[in-house]
XYZ file of C-alpha atoms in Angstrom:
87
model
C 0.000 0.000 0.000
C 2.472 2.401 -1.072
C 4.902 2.517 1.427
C 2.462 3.438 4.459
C 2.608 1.408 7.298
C -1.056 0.443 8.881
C -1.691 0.292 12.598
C -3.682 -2.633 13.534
C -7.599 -1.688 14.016
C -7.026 -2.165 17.814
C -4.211 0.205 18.407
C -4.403 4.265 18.533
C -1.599 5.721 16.723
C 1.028 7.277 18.515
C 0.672 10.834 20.911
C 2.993 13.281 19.107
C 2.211 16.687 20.848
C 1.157 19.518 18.664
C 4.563 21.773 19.913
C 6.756 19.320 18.862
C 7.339 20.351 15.154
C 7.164 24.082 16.458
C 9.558 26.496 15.799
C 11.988 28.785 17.796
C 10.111 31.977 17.270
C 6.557 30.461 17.946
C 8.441 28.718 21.334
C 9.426 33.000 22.470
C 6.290 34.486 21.522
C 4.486 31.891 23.382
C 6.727 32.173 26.324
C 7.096 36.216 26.364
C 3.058 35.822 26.342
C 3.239 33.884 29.361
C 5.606 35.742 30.987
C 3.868 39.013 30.084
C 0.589 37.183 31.704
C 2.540 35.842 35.288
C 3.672 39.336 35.313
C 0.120 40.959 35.274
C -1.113 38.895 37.423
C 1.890 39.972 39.881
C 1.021 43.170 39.875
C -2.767 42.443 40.132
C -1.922 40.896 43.355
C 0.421 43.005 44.967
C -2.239 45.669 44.657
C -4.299 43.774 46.346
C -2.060 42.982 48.718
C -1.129 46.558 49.267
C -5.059 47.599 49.885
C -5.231 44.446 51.964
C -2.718 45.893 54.386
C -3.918 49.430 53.852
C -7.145 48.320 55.503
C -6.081 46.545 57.810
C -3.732 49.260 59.281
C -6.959 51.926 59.507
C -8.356 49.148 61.644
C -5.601 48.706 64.032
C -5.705 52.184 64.211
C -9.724 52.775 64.888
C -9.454 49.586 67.638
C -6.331 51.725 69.087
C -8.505 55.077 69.539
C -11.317 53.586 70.658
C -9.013 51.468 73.492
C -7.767 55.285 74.248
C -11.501 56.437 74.233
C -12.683 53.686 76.629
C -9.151 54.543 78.660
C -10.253 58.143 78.968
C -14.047 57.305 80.093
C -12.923 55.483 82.233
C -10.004 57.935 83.620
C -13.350 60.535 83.997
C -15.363 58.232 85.817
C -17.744 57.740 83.159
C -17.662 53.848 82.794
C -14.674 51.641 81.547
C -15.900 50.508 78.477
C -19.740 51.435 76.506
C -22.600 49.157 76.719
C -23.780 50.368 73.861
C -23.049 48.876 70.612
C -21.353 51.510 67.903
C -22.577 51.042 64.602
């Protein structure tokens, strides 16, 4: 059968992957685009990140003046800490 060799009807032929035959250039541009793509998503996150810690440093600092607040009350005579629930 001109020179072709047949698989038998039970076996698959063999798994060559697709970026085997590829060439250099198609190799860097898909490798810059990941690259460029890790790197976005680095930044993405360290913005987060840096609102992350943002927020939680304004509420360090509102549990810190309201600890002073209470401190104060209670330095007055008013009551060591509120019963009352702030909203």
């Amino acid at each position: 059968m001109d020179g072709e060799e047949r698989l038998p009807i039970n076996q698959d032929p063999p798994i060559i992957s697709q970026y085997y035959y590829t060439d250099a250039s198609e190799i860097e541009r898909r490798q810059a685009a990941m690259d460029a793509h890790r790197r976005r998503l680095q930044e993405e996150h360290d913005q987060k990140s840096a609102e992350h810690a943002a927020k939680q440093a304004a509420l360090a600092e509102k549990r810190r003046q309201e600890k002073l607040e209470d401190w104060e009350r209670h330095q007055s005579g008013q009551g060591y800490r509120s019963k009352v629930k702030k909203v």
